[in-house]
Short mmCIF file of C-alpha atoms in Angstrom, two decimals:
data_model
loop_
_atom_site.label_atom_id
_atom_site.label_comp_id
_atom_site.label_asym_id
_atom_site.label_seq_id
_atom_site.Cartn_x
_atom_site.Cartn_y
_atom_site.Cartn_z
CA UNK M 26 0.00 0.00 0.00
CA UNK M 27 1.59 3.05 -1.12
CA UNK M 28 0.88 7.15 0.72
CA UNK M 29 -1.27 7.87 -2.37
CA UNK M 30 -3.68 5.02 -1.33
CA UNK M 31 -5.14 7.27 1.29
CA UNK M 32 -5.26 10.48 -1.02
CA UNK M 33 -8.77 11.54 -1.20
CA UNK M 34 -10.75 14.23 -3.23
CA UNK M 35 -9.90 16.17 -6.22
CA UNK M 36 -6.35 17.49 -7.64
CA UNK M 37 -2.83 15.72 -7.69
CA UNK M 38 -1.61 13.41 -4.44
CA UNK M 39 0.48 14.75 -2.44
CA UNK M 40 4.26 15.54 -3.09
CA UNK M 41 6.58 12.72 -1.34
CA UNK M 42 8.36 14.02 1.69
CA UNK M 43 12.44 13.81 1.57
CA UNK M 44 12.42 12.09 4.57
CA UNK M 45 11.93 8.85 3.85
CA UNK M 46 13.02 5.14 4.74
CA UNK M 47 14.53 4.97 0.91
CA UNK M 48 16.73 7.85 1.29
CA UNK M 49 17.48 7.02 4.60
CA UNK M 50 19.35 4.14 3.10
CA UNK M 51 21.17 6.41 0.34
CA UNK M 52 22.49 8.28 3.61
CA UNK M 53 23.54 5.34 5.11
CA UNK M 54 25.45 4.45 1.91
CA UNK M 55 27.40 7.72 2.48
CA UNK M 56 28.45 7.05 5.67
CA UNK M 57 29.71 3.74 5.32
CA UNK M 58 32.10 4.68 2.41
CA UNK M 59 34.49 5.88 4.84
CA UNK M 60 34.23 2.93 6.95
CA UNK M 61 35.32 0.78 4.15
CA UNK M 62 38.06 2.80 3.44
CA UNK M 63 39.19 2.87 7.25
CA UNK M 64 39.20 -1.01 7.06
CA UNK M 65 40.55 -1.24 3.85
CA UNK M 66 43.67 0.30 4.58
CA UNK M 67 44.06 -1.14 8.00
CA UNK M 68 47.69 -2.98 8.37
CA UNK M 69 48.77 -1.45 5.02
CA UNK M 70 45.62 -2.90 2.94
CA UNK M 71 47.19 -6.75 3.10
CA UNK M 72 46.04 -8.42 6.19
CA UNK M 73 43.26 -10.93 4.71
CA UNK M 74 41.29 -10.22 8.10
CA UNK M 75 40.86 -6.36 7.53
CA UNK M 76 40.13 -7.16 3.85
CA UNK M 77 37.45 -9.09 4.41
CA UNK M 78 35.63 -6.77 7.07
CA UNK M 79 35.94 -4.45 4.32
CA UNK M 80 34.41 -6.37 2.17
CA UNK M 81 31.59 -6.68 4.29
CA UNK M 82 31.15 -2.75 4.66
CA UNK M 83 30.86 -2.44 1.08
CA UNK M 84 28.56 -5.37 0.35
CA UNK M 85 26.10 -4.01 2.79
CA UNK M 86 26.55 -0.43 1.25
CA UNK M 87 26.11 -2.31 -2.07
CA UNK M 88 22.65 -3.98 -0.58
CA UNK M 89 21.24 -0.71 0.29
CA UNK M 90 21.86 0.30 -3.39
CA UNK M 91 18.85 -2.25 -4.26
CA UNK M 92 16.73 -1.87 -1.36
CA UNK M 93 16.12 1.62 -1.47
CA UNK M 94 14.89 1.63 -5.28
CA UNK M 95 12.27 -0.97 -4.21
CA UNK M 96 11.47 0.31 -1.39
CA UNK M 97 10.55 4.02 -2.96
CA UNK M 98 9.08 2.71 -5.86
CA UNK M 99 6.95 -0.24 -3.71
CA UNK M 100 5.64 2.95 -1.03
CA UNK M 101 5.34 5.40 -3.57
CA UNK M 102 8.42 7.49 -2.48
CA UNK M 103 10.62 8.05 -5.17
CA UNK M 104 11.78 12.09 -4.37
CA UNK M 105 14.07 14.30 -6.91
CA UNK M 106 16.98 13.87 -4.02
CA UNK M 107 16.66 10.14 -3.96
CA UNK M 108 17.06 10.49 -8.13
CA UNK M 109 19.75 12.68 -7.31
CA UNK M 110 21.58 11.70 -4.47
CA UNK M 111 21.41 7.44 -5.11
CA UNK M 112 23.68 7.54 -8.27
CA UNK M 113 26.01 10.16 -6.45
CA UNK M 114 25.84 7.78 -3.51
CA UNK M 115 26.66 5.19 -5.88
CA UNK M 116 30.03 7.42 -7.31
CA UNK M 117 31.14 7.74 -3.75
CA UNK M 118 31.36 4.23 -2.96
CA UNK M 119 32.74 3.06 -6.03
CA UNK M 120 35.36 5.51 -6.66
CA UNK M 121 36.45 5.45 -3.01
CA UNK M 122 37.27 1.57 -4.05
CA UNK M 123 38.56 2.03 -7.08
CA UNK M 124 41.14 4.51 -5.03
CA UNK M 125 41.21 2.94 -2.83
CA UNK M 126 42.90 -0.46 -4.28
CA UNK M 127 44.42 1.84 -6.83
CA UNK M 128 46.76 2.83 -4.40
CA UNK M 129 46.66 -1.01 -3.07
CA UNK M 130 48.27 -2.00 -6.55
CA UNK M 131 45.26 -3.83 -6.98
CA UNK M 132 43.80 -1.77 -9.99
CA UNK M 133 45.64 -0.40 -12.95
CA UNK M 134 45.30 4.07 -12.51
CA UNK M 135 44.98 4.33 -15.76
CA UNK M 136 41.42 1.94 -15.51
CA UNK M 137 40.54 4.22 -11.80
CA UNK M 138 41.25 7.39 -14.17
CA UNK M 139 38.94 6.86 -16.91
CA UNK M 140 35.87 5.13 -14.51
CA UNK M 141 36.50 8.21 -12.27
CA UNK M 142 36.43 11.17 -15.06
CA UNK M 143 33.09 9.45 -16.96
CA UNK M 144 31.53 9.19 -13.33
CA UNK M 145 32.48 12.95 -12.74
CA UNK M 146 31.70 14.02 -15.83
CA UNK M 147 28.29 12.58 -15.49
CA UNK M 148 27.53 13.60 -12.09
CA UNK M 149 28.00 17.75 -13.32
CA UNK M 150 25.94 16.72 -16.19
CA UNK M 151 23.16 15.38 -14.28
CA UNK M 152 23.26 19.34 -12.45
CA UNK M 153 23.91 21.11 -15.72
CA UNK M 154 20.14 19.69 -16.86
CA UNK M 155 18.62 19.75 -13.66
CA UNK M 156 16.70 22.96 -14.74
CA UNK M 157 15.53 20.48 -17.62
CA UNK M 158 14.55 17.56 -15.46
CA UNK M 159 15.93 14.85 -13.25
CA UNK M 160 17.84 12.48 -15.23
CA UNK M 161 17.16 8.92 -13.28
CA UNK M 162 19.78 6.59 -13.70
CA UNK M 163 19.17 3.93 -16.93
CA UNK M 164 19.59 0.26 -17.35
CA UNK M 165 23.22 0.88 -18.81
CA UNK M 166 23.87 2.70 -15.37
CA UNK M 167 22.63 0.54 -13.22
CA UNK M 168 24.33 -2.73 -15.09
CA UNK M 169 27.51 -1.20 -15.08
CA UNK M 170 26.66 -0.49 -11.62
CA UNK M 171 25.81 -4.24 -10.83
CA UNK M 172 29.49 -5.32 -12.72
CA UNK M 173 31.55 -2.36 -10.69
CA UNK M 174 30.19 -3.52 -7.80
CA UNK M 175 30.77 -7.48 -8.20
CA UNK M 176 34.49 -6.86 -9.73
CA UNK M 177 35.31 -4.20 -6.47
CA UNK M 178 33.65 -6.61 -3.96
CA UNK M 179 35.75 -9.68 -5.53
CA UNK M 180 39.11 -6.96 -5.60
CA UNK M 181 38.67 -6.13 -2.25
CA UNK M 182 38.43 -9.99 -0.87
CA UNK M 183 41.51 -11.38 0.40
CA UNK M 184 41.03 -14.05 -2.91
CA UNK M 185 45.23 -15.06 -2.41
CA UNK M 186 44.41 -16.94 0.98
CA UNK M 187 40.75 -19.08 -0.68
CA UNK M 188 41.35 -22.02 -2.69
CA UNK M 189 41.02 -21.63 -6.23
CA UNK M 190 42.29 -18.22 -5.76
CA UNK M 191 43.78 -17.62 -9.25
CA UNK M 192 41.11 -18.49 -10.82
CA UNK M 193 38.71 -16.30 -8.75
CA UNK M 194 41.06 -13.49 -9.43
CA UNK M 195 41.30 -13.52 -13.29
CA UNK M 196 37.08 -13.82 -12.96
CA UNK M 197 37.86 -10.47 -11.33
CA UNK M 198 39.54 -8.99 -13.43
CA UNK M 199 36.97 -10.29 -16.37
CA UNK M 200 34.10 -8.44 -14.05
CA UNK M 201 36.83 -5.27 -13.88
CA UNK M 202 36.91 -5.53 -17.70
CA UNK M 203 33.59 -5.80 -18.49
CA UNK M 204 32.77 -2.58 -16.08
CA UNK M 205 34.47 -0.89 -18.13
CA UNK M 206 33.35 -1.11 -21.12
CA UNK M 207 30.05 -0.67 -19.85
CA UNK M 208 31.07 2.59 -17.77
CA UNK M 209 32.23 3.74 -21.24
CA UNK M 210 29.10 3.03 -23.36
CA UNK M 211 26.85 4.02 -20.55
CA UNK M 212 28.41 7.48 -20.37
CA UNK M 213 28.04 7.89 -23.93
CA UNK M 214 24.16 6.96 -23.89
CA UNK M 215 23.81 9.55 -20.93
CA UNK M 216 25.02 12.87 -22.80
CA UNK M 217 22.57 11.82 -25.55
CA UNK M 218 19.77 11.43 -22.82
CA UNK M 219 20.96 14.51 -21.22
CA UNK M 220 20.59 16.37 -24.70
CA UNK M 221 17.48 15.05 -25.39
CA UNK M 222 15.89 15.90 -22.00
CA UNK M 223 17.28 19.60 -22.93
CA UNK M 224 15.61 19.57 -26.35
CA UNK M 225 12.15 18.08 -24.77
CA UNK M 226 11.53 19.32 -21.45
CA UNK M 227 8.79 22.06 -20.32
CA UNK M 228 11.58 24.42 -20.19
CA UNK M 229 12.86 24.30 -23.89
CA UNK M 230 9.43 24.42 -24.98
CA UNK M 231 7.60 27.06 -23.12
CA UNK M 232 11.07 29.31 -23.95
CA UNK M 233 10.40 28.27 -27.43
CA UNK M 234 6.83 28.98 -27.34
CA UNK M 235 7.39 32.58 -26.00
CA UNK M 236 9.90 32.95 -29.06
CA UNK M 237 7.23 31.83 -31.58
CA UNK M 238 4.42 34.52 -30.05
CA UNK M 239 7.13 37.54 -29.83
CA UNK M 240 7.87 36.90 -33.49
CA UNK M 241 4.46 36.18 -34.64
CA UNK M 242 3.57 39.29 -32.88
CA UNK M 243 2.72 42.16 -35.87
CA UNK M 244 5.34 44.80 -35.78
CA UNK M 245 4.53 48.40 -34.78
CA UNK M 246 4.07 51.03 -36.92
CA UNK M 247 6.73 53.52 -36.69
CA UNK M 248 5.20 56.62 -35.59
CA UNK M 249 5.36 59.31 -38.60
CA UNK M 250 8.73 61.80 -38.34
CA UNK M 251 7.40 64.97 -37.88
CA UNK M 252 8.72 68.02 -40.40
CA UNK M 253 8.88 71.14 -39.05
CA UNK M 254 7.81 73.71 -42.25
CA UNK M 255 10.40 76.10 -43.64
CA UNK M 256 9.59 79.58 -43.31
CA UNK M 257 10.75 81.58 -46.20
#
């Protein structure tokens, strides 16, 4: 049962408040980025214990990621700052871990540099056409979500001490590959969305519409000179 079930009477249901238990969870996501990177680092990144407690901060950071989108579409609570701050939320935790084992020797830079300047680049996007409209995050976004997420959660596993652990770090590093090729394809598809939301929204068009009427307006008639008569 969702809050518009008990609207009643004439004119739009109510508005969504902010504070909701959807966007609760994208908070939460924010504050356990720094967590992971607390544990992640503990004993120079390479004691398999730390690792894995790390690994456990971000997999429950990751798990919020899906509750909270079912969860505000389910109850009828999906808010502009949930549309907004859940991919952002999403940037933070993902680029803290690509930095984060970056700096491990874990993952190449140059792979951290490009994920990191497409996510940035998207994220001032995303404000430069908020005038425009919200732009939600698509399928490309959230399945290169889904693969960041399973490569970063594999990286950040201690997989040297498990059994089988080359193997389950080359399927790793397939997952790392396959993000990004999807974070590059994605980011693509978004500037097209983003100009496409520009050319369509209420915005363009009303501005358009008030160009149309000024220049179908009829023009004034210039008001006749006046002459002043010569006097002989």
């Amino acid at each position: 049962m969702t809050p518009q079930t008990f609207h009643r009477g004439e004119g739009p249901a109510p508005r969504p408040t902010d504070w909701n238990l959807p966007n609760a969870l994208t908070v939460l996501r924010f504050l356990l980025v720094p967590v992971y990177a607390v544990l992640l680092f503990q004993d120079g990144g390479h004691e398999p214990w730390w690792r894995f407690w790390a690994w456990v901060v971000f997999a429950l950071a990751a798990v919020t990621d899906g509750v909270d989108g079912k969860i505000a579409r389910r109850r009828g609570e999906i808010t502009n700052f949930g549309k907004v701050a859940d991919p952002i939320a999403d940037k933070a935790l993902t680029g803290t871990a690509f930095i984060g084992l970056s700096v491990l020797g874990v993952v190449w830079w140059w792979v951290t540099v490009v994920i990191l300047v497409r996510e940035i680049g998207i994220t001032v996007l995303r404000f430069v056409v908020i005038r425009h409209g919200v732009m939600p995050a698509g399928r490309g976004g959230k399945l290169k979500t889904m693969l960041q997420t399973l490569a970063l959660g594999s990286l950040t596993l201690p997989l040297w001490v498990w059994p089988f652990g080359d193997v389950l770090t080359t399927i790793a590093y397939v997952l790392l590959g396959a993000a990004l090729v999807m974070t590059v394809v994605s980011g693509v598809d978004y500037v097209f969305k983003a100009a496409r939301l520009r050319e369509t929204s209420e915005r363009t068009r009303t501005r358009r519409a008030a160009r149309a009427a000024r220049a179908a307006a009829p023009a004034q008639p210039e008001a006749p000179t006046e002459r002043t008569a010569k006097r002989d």
